[in-house]
Short mmCIF file of C-alpha atoms and ligand atoms in Angstrom, two decimals:
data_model
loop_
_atom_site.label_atom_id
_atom_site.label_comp_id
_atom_site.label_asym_id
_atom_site.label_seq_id
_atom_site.Cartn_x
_atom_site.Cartn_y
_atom_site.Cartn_z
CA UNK V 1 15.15 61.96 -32.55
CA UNK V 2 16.09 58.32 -32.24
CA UNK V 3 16.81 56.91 -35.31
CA UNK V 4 17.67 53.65 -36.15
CA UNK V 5 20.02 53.75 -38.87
CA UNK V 6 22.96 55.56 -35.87
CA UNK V 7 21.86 52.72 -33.67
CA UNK V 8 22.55 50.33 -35.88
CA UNK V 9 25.67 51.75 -37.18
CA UNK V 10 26.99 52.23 -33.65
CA UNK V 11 26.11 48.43 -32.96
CA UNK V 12 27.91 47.21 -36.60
CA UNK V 13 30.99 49.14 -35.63
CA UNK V 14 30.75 47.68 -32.18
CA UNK V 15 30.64 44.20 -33.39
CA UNK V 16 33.53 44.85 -36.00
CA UNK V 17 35.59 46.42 -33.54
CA UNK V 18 35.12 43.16 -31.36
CA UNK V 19 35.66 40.89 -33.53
CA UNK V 20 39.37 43.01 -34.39
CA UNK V 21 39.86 42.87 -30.96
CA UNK V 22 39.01 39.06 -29.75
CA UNK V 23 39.12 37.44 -33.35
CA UNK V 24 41.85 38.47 -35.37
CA UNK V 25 41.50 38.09 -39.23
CA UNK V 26 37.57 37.80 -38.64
CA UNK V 27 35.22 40.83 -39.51
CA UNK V 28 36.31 43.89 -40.41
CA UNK V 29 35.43 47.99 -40.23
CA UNK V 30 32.04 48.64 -41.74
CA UNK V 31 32.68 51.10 -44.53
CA UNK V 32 31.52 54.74 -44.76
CA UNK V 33 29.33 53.45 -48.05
CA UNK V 34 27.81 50.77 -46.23
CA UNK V 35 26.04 53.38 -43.49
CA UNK V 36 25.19 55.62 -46.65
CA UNK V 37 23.12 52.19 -47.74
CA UNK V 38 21.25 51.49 -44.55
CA UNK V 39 21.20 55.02 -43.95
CA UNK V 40 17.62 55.43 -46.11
CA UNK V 41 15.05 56.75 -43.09
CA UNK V 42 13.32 59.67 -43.31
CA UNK V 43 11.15 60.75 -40.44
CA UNK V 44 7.72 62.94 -40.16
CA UNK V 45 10.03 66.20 -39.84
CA UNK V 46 10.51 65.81 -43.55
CA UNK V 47 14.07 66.30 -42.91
CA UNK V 48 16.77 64.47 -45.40
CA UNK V 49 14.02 64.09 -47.91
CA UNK V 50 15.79 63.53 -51.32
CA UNK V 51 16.36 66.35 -53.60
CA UNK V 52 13.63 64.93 -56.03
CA UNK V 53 10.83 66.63 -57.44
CA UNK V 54 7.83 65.37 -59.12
CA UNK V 55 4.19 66.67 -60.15
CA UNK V 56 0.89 65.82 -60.09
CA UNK V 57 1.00 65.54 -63.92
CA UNK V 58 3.61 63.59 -64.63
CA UNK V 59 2.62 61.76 -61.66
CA UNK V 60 -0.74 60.85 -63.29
CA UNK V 61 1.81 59.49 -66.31
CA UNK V 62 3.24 56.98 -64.05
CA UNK V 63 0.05 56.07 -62.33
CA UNK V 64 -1.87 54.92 -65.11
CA UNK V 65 1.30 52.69 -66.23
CA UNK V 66 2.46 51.49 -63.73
CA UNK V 67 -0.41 51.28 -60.43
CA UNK V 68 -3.55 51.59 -62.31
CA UNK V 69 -4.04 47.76 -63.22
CA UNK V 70 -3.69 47.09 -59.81
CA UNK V 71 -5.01 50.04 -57.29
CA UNK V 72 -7.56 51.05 -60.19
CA UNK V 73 -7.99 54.18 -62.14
CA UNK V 74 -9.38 56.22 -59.68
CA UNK V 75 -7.46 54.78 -56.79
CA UNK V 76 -10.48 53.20 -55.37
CA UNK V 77 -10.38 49.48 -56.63
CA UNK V 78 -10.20 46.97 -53.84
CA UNK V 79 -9.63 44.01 -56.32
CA UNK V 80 -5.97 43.63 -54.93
CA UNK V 81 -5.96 45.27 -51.77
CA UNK V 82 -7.83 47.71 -50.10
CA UNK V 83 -8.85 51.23 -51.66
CA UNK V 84 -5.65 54.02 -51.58
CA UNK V 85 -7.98 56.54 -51.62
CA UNK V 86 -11.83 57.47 -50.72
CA UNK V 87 -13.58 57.59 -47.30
CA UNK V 88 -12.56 61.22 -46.76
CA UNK V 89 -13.96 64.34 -46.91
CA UNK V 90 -12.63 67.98 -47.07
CA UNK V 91 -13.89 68.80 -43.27
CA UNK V 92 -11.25 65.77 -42.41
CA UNK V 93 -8.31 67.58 -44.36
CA UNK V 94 -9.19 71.02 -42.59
CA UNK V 95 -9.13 69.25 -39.06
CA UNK V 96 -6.75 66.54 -39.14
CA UNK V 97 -9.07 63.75 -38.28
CA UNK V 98 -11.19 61.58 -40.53
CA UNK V 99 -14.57 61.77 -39.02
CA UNK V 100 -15.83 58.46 -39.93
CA UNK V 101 -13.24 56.20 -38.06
CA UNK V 102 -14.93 57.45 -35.03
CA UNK V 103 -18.18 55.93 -36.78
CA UNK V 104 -18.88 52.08 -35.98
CA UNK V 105 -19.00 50.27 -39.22
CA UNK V 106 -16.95 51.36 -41.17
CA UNK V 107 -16.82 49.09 -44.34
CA UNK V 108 -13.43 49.31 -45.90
CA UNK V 109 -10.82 51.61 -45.02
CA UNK V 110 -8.78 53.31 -47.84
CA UNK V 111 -4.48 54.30 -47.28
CA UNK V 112 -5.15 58.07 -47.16
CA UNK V 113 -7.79 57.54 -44.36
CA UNK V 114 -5.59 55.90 -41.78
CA UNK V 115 -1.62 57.75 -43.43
CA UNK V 116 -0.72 59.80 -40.63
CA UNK V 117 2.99 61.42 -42.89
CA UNK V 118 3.72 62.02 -45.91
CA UNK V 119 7.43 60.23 -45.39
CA UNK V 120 5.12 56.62 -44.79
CA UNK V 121 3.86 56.85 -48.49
CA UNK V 122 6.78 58.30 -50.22
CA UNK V 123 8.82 55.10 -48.12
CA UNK V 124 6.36 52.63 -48.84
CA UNK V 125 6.02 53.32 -52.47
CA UNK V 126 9.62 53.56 -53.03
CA UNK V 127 10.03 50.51 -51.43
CA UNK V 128 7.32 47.96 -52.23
CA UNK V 129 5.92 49.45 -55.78
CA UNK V 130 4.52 48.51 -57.87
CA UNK V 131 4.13 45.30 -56.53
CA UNK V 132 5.99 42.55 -58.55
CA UNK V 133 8.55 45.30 -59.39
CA UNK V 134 9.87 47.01 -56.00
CA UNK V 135 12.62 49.56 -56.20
CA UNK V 136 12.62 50.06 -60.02
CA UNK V 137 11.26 53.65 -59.65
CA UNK V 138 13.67 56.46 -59.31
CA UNK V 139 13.09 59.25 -56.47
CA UNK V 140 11.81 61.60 -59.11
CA UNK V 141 8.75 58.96 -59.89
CA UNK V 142 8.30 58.29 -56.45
CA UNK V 143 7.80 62.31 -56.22
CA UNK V 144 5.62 62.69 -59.03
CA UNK V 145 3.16 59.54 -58.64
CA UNK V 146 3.11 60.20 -54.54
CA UNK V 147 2.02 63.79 -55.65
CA UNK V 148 -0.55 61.83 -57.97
CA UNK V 149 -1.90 59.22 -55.40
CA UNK V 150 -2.59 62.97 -53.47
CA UNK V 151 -4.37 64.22 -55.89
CA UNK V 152 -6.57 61.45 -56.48
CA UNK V 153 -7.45 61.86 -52.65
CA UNK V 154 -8.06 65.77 -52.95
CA UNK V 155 -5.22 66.42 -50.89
CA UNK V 156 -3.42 68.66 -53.62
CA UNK V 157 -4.80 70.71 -56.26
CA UNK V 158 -3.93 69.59 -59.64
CA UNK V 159 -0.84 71.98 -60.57
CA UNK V 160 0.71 70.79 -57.35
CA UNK V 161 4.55 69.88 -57.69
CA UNK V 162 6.32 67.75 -54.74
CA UNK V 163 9.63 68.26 -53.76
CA UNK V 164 11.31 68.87 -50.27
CA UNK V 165 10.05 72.77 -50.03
CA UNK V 166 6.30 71.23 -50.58
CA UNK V 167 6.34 68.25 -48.58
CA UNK V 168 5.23 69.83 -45.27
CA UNK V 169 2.48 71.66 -47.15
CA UNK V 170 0.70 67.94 -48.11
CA UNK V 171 1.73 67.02 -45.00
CA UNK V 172 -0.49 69.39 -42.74
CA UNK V 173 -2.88 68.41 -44.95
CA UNK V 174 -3.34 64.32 -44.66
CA UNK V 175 -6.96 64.14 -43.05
CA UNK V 176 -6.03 61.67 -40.52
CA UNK V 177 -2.77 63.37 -39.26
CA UNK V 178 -3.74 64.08 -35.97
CA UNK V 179 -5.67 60.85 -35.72
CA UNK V 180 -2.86 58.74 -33.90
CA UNK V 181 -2.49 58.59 -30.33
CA UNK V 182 0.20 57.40 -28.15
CA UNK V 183 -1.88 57.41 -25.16
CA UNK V 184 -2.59 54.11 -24.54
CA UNK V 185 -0.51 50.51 -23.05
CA UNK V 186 1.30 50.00 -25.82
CA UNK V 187 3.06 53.55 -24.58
CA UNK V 188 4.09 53.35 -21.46
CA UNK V 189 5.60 55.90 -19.97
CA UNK V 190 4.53 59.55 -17.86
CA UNK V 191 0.86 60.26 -18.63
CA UNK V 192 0.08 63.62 -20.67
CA UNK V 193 -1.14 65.56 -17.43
CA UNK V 194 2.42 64.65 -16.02
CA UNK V 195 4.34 66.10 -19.56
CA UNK V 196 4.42 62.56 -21.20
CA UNK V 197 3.15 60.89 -24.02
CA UNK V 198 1.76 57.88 -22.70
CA UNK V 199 -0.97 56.93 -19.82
CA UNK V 200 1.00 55.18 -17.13
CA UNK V 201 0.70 51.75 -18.95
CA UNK V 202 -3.03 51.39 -18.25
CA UNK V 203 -4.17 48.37 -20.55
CA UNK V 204 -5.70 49.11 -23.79
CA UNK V 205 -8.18 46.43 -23.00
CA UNK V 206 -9.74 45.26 -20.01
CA UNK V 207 -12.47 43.00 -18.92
CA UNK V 208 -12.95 39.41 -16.43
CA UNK V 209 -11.58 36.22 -17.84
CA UNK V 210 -13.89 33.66 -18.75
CA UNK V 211 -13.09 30.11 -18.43
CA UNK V 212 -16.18 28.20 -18.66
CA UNK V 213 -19.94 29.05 -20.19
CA UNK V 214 -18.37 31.81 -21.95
CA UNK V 215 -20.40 33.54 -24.57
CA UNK V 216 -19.15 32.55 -28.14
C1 HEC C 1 0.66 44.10 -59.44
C2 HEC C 1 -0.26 44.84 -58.60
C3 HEC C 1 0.17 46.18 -58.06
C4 HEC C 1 0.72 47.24 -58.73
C5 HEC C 1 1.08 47.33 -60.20
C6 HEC C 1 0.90 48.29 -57.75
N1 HEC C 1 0.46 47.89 -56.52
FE1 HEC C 1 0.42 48.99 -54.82
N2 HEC C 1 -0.21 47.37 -53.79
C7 HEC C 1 -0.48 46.12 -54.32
C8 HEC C 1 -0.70 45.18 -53.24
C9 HEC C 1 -1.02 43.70 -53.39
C10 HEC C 1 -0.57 45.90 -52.03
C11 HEC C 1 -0.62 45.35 -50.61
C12 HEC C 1 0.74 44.81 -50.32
C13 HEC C 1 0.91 44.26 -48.93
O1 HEC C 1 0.23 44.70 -47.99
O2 HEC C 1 1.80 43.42 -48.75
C14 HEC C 1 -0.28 47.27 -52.42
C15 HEC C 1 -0.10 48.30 -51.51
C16 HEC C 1 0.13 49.62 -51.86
C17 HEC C 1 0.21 50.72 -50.92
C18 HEC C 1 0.06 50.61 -49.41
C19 HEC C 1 -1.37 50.52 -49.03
C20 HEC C 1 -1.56 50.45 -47.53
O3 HEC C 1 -2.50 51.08 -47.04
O4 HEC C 1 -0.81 49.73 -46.84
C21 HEC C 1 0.47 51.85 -51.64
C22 HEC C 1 0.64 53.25 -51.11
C23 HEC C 1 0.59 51.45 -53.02
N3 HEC C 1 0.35 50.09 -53.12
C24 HEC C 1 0.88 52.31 -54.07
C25 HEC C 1 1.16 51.87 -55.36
C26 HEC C 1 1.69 52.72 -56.38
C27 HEC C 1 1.96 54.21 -56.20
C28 HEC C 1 1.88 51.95 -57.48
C29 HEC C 1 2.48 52.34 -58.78
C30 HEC C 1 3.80 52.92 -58.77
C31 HEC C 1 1.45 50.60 -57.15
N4 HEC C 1 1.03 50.60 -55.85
C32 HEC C 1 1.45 49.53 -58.02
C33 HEC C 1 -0.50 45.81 -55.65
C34 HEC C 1 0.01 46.60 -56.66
#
């Protein structure tokens, strides 16, 4: 899979390498450390995950410390931003789609409706939160109080434990997994009927252009 990390590594060392070759004394060699650095993505095949482990239970622990006064006890405050969890229901988890997207009217939409992989909340977390304090929770907590943020969303059963053997297990069962599509304009490419993934480039939108008397 394409992964940007080797691209940019490949581009680094091209750009040292020039500016050895045309520039001497300026740049040098990226180091072997460096890459390790950049080298943090982890895709939807759950592969390269961290060996980190973390459960539901001490999950909870960290929750209530350290996301509660912003996200809300039960996930579900939309003081701050909107709702991590709510919105779905245990037909969605079975079948991989969350039913009321499809609805018009939605009022507000909650993270575990729209999180297609695990890897995007495990990232994000580890990343951004808590908010104010990015980065100051070890792998471990990122584990545990992902596992937690699960549970909350009845994703995982309450003796759950994350770690790289269970992560495809939560995985299959997001309820809006299968709820992306890549068949649309901002795909290009052969349509599905032709092997593809995309529709040919066909517009997502379409409709006449209106330049005077226009409706508001
Ligand atoms: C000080 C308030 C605060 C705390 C504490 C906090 N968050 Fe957040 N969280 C936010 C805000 C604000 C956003 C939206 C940030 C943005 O979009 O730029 C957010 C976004 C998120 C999102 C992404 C939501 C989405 O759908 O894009 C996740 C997941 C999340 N928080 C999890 C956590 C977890 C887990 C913790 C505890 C380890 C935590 N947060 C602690 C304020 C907080």
């Amino acid at each position: 899979m394409f992964r940007w990390p080797e691209l940019t590594a490949v581009l680094v060392l091209a750009v040292s390498l020039t500016a050895h070759g045309d520039y001497p004394g300026i740049g040098r060699s990226v180091t072997e450390s460096e890459i390790v650095a950049w080298d943090t993505d982890i895709g939807p095949e759950l592969d390269d995950l961290p060996d980190a482990r973390g459960s539901v239970s001490e999950g909870r622990a960290i929750y209530l410390a350290r996301c509660a006064g912003c996200h809300g006890v039960d996930g579900r405050s939309a003081e701050v931003f909107y709702p991590l969890v709510g919105g779905t229901t245990d037909a969605d988890i079975a079948g991989g789609r969350v039913a009321s997207l499809r609805e018009s009217g939605v009022a507000v939409s909650s993270t575990i409706m729209l999180l297609p992989t695990l890897t995007t909340l495990l990232d994000y977390t580890a990343r951004a939160m808590p908010f104010g304090e990015a980065g100051s929770l070890t792998h471990d907590e990122v584990f545990a109080v992902s596992a937690y943020v699960l549970h909350l969303a009845g994703v995982v059963d309450d003796a759950f434990v994350l770690d790289p053997t269970t992560a495809a297990l939560a995985q299959g069962r997001l309820p809006n997994r299968d709820g992306f599509t890549t068949d649309h304009g901002l795909w290009p490419g052969a349509s599905a009927q032709s092997g593809g993934m995309g529709n040919g480039g066909i517009p997502d939108a379409s409709g006449e252009r209106c330049m005077s008397d226009c409706i508001p």
